Coordinates of C-alpha atoms and ligand atoms in Angstrom, one line a residue:
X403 CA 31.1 74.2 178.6
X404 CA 28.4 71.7 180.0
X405 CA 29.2 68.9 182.4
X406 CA 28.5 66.4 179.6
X407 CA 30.9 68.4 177.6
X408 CA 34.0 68.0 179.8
X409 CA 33.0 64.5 180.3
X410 CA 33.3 63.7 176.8
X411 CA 36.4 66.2 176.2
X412 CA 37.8 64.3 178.8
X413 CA 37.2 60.8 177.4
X414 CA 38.6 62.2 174.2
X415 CA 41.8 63.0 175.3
X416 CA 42.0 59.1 176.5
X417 CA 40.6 57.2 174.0
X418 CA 43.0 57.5 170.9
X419 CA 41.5 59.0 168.2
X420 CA 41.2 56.2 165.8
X421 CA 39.2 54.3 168.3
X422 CA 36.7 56.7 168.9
X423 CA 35.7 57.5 164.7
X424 CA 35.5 53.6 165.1
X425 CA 33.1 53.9 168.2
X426 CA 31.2 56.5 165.9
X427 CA 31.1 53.8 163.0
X428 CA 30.1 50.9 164.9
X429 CA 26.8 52.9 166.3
X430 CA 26.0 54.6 163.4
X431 CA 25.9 50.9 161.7
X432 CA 23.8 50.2 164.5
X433 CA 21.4 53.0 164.0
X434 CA 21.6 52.6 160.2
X435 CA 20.1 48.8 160.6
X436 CA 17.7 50.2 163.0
X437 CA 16.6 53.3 160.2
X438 CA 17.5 51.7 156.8
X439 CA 20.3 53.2 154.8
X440 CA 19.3 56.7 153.3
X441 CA 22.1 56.9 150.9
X442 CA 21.2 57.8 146.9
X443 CA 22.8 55.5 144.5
X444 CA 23.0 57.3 141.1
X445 CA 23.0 55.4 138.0
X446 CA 24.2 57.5 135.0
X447 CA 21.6 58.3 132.1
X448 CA 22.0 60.5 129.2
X449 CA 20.9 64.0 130.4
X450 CA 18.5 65.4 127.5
X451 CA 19.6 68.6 125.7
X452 CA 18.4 72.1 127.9
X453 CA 15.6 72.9 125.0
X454 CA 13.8 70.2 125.7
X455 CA 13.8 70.6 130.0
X456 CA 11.1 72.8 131.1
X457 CA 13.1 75.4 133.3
X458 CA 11.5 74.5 136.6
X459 CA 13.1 70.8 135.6
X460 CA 16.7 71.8 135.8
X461 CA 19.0 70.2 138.4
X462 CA 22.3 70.7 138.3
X463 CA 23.6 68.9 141.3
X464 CA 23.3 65.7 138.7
X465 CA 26.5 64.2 139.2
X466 CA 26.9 63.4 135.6
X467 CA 26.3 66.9 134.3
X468 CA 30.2 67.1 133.5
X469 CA 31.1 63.9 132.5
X470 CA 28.3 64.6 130.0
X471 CA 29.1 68.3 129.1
X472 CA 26.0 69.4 129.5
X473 CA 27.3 72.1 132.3
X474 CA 27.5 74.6 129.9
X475 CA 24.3 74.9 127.9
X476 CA 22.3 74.3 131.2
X477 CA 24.3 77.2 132.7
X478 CA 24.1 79.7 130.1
X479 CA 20.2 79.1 130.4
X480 CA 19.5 79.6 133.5
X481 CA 22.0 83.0 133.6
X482 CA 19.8 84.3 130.9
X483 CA 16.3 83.1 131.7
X484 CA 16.2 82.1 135.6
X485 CA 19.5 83.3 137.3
X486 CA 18.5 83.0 140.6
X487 CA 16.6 79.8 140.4
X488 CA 15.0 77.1 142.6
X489 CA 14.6 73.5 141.8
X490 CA 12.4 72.0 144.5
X491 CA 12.8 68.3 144.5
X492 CA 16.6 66.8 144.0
X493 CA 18.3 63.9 145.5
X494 CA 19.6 66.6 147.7
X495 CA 16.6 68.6 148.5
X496 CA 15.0 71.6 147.3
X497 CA 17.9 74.3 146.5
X498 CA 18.7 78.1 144.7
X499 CA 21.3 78.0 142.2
X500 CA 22.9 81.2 141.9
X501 CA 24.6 81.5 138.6
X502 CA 25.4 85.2 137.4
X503 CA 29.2 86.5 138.5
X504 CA 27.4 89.7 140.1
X505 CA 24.7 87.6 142.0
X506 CA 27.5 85.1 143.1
X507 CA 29.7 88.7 144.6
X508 CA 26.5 89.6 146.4
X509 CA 26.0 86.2 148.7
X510 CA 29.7 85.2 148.5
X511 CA 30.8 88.3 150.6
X512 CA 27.2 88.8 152.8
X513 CA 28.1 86.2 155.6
X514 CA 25.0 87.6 158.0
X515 CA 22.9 86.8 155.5
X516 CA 24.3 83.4 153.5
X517 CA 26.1 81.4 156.6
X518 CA 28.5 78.4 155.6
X519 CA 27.3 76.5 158.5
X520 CA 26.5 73.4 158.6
X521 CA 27.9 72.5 155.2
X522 CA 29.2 74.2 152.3
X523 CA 28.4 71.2 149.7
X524 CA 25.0 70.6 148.7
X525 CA 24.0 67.6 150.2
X526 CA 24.5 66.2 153.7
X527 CA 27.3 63.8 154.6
X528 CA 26.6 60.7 156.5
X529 CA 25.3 61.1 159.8
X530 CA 28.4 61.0 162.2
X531 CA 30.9 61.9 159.6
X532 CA 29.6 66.3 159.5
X533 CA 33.0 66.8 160.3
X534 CA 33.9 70.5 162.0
X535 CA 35.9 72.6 159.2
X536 CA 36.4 75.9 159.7
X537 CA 35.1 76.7 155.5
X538 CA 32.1 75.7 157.1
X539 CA 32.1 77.9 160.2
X540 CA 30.7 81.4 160.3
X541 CA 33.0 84.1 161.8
X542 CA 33.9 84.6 164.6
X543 CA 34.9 80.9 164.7
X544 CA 36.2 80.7 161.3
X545 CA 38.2 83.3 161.3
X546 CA 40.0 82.3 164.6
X547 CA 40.6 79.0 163.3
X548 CA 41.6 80.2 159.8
X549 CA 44.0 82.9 161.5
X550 CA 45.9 79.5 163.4
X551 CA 46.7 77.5 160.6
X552 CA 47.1 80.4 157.5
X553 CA 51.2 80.8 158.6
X554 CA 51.8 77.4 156.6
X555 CA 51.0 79.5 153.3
X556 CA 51.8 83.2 154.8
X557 CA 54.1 84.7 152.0
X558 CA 57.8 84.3 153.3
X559 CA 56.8 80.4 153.9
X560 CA 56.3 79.9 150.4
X561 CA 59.0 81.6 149.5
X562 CA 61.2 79.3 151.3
X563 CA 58.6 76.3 149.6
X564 CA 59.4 77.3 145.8
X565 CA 63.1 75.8 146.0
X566 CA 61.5 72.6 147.3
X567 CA 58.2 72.6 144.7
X568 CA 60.9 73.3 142.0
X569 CA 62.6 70.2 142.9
X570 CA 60.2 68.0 143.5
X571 CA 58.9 69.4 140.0
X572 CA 61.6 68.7 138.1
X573 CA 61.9 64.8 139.7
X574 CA 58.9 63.9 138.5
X575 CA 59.0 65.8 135.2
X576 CA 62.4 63.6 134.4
X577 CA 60.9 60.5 135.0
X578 CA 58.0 60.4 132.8
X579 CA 58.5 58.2 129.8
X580 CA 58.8 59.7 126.6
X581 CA 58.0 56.7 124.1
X582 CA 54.7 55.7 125.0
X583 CA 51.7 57.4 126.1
X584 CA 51.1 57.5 129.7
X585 CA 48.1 58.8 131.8
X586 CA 48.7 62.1 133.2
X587 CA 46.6 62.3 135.8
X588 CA 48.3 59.2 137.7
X589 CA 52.3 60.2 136.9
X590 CA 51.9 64.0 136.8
X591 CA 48.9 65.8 138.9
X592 CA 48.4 63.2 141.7
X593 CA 52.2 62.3 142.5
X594 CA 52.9 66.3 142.7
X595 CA 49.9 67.1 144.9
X596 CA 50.5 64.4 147.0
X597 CA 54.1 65.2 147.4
X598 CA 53.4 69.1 148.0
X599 CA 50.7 67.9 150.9
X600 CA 53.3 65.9 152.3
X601 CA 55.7 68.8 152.4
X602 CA 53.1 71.5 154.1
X603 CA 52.2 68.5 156.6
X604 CA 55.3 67.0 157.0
X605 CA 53.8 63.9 156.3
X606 CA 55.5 60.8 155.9
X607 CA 57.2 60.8 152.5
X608 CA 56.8 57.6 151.3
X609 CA 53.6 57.3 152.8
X610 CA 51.9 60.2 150.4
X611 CA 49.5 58.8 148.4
X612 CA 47.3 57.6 151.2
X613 CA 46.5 61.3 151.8
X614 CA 45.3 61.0 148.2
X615 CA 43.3 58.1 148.6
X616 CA 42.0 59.3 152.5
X617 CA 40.6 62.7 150.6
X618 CA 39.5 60.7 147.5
X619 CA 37.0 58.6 149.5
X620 CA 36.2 61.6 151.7
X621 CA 34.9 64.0 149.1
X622 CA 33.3 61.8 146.8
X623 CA 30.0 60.8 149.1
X624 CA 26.6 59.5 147.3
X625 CA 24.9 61.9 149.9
X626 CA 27.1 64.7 149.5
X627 CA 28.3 65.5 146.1
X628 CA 26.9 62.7 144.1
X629 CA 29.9 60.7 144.0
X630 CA 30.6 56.5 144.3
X631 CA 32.5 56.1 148.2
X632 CA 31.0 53.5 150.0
X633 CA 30.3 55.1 153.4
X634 CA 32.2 51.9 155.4
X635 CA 34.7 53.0 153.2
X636 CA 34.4 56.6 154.3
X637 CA 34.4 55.6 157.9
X638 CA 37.7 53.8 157.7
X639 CA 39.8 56.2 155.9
X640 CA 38.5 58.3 158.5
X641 CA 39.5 56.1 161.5
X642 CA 43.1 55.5 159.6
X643 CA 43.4 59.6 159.0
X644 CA 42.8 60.1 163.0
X645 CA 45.2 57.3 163.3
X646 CA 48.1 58.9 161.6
X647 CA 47.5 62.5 162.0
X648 CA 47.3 61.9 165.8
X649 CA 50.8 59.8 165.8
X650 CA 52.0 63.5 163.8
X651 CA 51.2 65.5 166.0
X652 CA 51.7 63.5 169.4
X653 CA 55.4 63.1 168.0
X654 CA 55.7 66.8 167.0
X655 CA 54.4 67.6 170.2
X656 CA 57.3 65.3 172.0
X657 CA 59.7 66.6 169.5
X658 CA 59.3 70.5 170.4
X659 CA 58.6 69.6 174.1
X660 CA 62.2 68.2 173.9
X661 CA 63.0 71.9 172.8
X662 CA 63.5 71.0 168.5
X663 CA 62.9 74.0 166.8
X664 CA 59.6 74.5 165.2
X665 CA 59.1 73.9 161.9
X666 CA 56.6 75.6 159.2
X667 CA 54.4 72.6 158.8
X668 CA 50.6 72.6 159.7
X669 CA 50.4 71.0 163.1
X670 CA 53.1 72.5 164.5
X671 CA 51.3 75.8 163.8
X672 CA 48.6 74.6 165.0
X673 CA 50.2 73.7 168.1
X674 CA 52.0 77.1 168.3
X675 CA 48.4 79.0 168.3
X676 CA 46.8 79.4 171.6
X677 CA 43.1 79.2 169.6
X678 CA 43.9 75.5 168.3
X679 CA 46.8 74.6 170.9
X680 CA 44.2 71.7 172.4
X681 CA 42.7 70.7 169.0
X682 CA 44.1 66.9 169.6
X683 CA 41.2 66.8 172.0
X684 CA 38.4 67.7 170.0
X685 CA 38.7 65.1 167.1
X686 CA 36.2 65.9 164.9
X687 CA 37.3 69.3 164.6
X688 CA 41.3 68.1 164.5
X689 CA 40.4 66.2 161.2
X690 CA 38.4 68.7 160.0
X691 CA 41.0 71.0 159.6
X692 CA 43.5 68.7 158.7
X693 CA 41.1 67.3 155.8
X694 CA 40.0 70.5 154.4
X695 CA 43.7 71.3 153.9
X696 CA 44.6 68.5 152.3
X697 CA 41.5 68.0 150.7
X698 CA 41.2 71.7 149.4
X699 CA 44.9 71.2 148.2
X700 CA 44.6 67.9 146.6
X701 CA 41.6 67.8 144.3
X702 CA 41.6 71.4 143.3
X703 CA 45.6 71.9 142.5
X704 CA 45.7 68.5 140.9
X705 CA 42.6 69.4 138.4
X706 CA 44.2 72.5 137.2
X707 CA 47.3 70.5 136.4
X708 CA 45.1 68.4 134.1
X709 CA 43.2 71.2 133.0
X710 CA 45.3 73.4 131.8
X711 CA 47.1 70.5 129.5
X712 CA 43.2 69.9 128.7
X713 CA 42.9 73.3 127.7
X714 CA 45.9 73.9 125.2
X715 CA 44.8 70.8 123.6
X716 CA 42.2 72.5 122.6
X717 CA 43.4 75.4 121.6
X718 CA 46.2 74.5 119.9
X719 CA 47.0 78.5 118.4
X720 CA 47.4 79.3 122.7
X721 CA 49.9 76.4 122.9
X722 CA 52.1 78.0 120.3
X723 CA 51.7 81.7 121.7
X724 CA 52.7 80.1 124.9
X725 CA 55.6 78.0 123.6
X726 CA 57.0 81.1 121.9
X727 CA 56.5 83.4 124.9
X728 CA 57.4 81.5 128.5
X729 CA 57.0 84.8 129.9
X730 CA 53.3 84.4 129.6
X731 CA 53.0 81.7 132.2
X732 CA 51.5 83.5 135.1
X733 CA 48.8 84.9 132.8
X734 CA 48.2 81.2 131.9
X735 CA 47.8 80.3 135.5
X736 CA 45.2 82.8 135.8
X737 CA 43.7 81.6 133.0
X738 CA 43.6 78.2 133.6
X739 CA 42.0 77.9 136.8
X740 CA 39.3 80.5 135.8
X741 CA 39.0 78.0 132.5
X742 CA 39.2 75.1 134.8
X743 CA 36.5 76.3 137.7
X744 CA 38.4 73.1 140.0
X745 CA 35.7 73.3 142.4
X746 CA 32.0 74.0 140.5
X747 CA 30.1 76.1 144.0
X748 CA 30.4 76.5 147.5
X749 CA 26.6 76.3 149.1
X750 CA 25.7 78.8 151.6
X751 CA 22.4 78.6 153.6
X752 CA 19.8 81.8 154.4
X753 CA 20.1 82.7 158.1
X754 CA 17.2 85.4 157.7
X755 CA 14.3 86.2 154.4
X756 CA 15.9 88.1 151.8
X757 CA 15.6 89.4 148.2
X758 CA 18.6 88.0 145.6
X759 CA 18.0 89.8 141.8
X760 CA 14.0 89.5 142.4
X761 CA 13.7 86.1 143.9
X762 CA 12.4 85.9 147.6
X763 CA 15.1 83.3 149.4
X764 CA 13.3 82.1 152.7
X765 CA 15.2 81.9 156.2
X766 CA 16.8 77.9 156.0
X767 CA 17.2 77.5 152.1
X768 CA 19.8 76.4 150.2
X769 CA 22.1 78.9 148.2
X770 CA 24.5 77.4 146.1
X771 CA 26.8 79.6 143.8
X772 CA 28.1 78.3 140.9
X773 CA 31.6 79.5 140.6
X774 CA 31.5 77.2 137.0
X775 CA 28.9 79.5 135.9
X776 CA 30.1 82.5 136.9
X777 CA 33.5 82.0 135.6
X778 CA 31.4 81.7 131.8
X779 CA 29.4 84.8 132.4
X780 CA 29.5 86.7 129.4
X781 CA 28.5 89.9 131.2
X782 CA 31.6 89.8 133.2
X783 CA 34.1 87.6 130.6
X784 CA 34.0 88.5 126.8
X785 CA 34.0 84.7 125.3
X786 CA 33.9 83.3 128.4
X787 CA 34.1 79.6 126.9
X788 CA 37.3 80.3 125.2
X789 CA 40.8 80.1 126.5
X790 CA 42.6 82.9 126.3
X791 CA 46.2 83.6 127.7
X792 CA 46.4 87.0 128.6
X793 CA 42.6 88.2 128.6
X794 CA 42.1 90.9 130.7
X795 CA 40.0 90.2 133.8
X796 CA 41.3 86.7 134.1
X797 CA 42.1 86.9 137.8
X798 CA 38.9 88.2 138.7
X799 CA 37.2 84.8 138.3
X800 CA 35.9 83.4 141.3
X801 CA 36.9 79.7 141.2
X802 CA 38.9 80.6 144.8
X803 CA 35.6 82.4 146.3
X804 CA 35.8 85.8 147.7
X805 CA 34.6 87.4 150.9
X806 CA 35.7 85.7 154.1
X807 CA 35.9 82.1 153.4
X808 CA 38.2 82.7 149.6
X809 CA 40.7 80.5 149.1
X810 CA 43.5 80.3 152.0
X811 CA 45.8 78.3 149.7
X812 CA 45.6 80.7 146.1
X813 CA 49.0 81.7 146.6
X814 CA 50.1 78.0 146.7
X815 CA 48.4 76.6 144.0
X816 CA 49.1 79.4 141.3
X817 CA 53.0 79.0 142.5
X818 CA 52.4 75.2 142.0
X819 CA 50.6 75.4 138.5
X820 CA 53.8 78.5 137.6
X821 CA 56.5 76.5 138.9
X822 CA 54.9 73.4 136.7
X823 CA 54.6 75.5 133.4
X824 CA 57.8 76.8 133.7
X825 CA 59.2 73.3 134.0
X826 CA 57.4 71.9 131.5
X827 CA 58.0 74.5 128.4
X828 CA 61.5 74.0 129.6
X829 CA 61.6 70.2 128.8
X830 CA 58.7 69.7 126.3
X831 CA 57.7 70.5 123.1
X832 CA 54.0 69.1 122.9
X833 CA 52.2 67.6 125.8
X834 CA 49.5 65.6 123.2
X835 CA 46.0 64.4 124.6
X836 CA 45.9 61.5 122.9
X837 CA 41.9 60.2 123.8
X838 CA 39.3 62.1 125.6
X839 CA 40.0 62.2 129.5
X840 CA 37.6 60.5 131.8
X841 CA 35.5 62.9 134.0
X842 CA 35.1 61.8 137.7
X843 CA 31.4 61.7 139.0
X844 CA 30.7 64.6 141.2
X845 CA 28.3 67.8 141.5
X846 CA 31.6 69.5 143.3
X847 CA 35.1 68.6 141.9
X848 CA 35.5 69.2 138.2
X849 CA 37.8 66.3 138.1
X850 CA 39.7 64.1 135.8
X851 CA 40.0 60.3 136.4
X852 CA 42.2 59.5 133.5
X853 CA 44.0 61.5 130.8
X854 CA 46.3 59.5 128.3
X855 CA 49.1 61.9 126.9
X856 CA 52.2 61.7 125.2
X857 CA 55.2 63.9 125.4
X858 CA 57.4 65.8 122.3
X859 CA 60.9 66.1 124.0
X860 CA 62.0 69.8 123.4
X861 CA 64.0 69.4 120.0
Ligands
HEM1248 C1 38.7 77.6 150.4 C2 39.2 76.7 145.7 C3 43.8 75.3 146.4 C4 43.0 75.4 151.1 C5 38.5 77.5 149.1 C6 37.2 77.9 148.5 C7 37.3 77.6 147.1 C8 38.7 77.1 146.9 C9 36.3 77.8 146.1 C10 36.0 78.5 149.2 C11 35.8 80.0 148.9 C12 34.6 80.6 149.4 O1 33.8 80.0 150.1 O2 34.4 81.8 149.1 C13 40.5 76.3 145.5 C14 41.1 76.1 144.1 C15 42.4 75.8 144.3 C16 42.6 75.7 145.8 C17 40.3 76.3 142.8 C18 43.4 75.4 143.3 C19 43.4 75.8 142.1 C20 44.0 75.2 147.7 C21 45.2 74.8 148.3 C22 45.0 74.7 149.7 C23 43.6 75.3 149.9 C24 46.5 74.4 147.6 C25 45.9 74.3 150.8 C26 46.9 74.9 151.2 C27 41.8 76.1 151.3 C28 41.3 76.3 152.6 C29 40.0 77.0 152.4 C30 39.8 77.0 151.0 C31 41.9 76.0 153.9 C32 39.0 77.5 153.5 C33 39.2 79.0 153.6 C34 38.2 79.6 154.6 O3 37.1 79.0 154.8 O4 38.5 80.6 155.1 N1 39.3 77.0 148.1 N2 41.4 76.0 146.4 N3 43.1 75.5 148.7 N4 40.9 76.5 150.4 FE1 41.2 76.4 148.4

């Protein structure tokens, strides 16, 4: 470590936390008034049908692409006629778009060749907020860090976590009202993410929905994925998530120094490893692993909650197979987050020239796979658009990744979205989309702002 290094480490562990993303903020202001603001500000227009887009003209990191549902046409014709393609010029920069299931296999599990590092979105967050995460780290990094914190989902944890999802469940599924509609998104899919990320972090309980709103503003950046936070906005939740986490873990530190026994939440594995024992004084990395758990738990989980009620909306016959055979709900899991695709790619970048299904990639370009395209690959999934309890390959899709960085928190969400469908089928008869959902604006999250339902008590 340099001299400059310890210097800073040092000031670090003095300054609290909060203080020093606000530091960060005030100069980066500074510099910004010095540089001009390079954020993109998108402004939604109707994205014309693929026919009439020469090929070399497709973009799909438009932020609107969902909302417009346009994904799917654009998708299918560039697995058929380009599937390793390059747009040169987007509000992001030039970037490949990988978008075959096989081609996505290749780079998804070569990490010598397609490194996570810097970023694993397409764009580039605002300078000062590249916060250190360890899905963005190649190994040997990322797999020390991931190795410190993976306990909190490790199998026998979540066994002793399904009593206390079930409950929590079951508390929110009685209180939803059952003469009116009601928008499921709010009452169902947010409250129970935010309650299970309060569980894994021990979080203050009546304080949950701030980790909703912290990762909200955090993942939807103009520069990064397209999205609408203000990057003030970004910078504060920022400075109030180093606030609280570091009050956490200072007072779980006290708490075990006192000799409490440890508990199975996050930072207390975190201070149990020796690799991340001193995290507290390297802040940007502290959040960084805090966010990208609660972040990779909150939008994803939540979006399959609302996708799958999506989903059996539309196919109404899959419902009914499902309503008259419960035991079919862990198929429907799989099913529904292949259908779903929460999070549309993970980018990668070339660390050396290589060859990907004919197309010359150059050392320092941009590789993004789309897991939404290769989840509707017809080589790999026979009808791939429609949902279908029970299809074979279902859980091969690749909306968790696979290789080295694939999903740390599978297990967790498919016992979330299990634990949910068995609750539900139990109370309901219908769970009825009443309007089209709203679509949230993002290359990334395949979200869902708003989804007005009503409920069919079970007769
Ligand atoms: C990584 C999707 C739920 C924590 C990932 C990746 C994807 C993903 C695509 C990157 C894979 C790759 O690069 O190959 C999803 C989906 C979920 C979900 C679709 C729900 C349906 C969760 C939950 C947690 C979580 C509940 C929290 C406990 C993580 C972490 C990583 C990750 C920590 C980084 C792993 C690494 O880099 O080694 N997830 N996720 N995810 N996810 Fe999830």
């Amino acid at each position: 470590m340099s001299f400059l290094d310890q210097v800073i480490n040092k000031a670090q562990a003095i300054i609290p936390m909060e203080r020093q993303v606000q530091g960060m903020h005030m100069f980066q202001k500074a510099r910004q008034f010095v540089l001009g603001d390079k954020q993109p500000v998108f402004v939604e227009k109707k994205i014309p049908d693929v026919d009439e887009v020469a090929l070399t003209d497709i973009d799909m990191s438009n932020p609107f692409m969902w909302r417009q549902g346009q994904w799917r046409p654009y998708f299918k014709r560039l697995r058929d006629e380009a599937p390793v393609h390059f747009r040169a010029d987007s509000a992001f920069g030039p970037y490949w778009s990988v978008t075959r299931y096989e081609d996505i296999l290749t780079v998804d599990k070569d990490f010598e060749t397609f490194s996570a590092e810097p970023q694993i979105i397409i764009g580039t967050p605002p300078e000062g907020l590249d916060i250190k995460m360890f899905i963005a780290m190649d190994p040997p990094r990322h797999d020390e860090q991931r190795a410190a914190v993976q306990g909190v989902v490790a199998p026998k944890n979540l066994d002793e976590l399904e009593g206390l999802i079930r409950s929590r469940v079951q508390e929110v599924l009685d209180s939803l009202p059952l003469n009116e509609t009601f928008d499921w998104v709010d009452k169902v899919s947010i409250e129970l993410t935010a309650r299970m990320l309060a569980t894994l972090l021990d979080f203050p309980y009546d304080q949950r929905r701030k980790l909703v709103y912290w990762t909200e503003v955090t993942a939807a950046g103009a520069s990064t994925t397209g999205g609408q936070s203000d990057v003030d906005e970004m910078w504060r939740a920022s400075a109030d998530m180093a606030k609280s986490f570091s009050a956490l873990w200072h007072d779980k530190a006290a708490r075990l120094a006192a000799g409490e026994k440890p508990g199975y939440d996050l930072i207390t594995l975190m201070q149990m490893s020796e690799d991340t024992k001193d995290l507290i004084n390297r802040p940007m990395e502290f959040l960084g692993n805090l966010i990208l758990l609660v972040v990779g738990g909150n939008d994803t989980t939540r979006n399959s909650m609302s996708g799958g009620v999506y989903a059996l909306n539309q196919f109404p016959e899959e419902f009914a197979r499902l309503r008259a055979d419960p035991g079919l709900i862990p198929k429907l899991v799989h099913e529904i987050i292949r259908w779903q695709t929460p999070l549309a790619y993970m980018r990668r970048v070339a660390k050396k020239d290589t060859v990907l299904n004919g197309q010359f990639i150059r050392k320092g370009d941009k590789v993004v796979m789309w897991y939404a395209s290769a989840n509707r690959d017809e080589r790999t999934f026979e009808n791939p658009d429609n949902f279908i309890i029970g299809r074979p390959n279902a859980r091969n899709h690749l909306s968790f990744g696979i290789g080295v960085h694939r999903c740390m928190g599978a297990r967790l969400a498919e016992l979330q979205l299990r634990i949910l469908w068995e609750e539900l089928l139990a109370r309901f008869d219908d769970i009825e989309v009443v309007e089209e959902p709203e679509f949230a604006q993002s290359n990334f999250v395949r979200g869902y702002t708003r989804m007005m339902v009503s409920l069919t008590p079970k007769g």
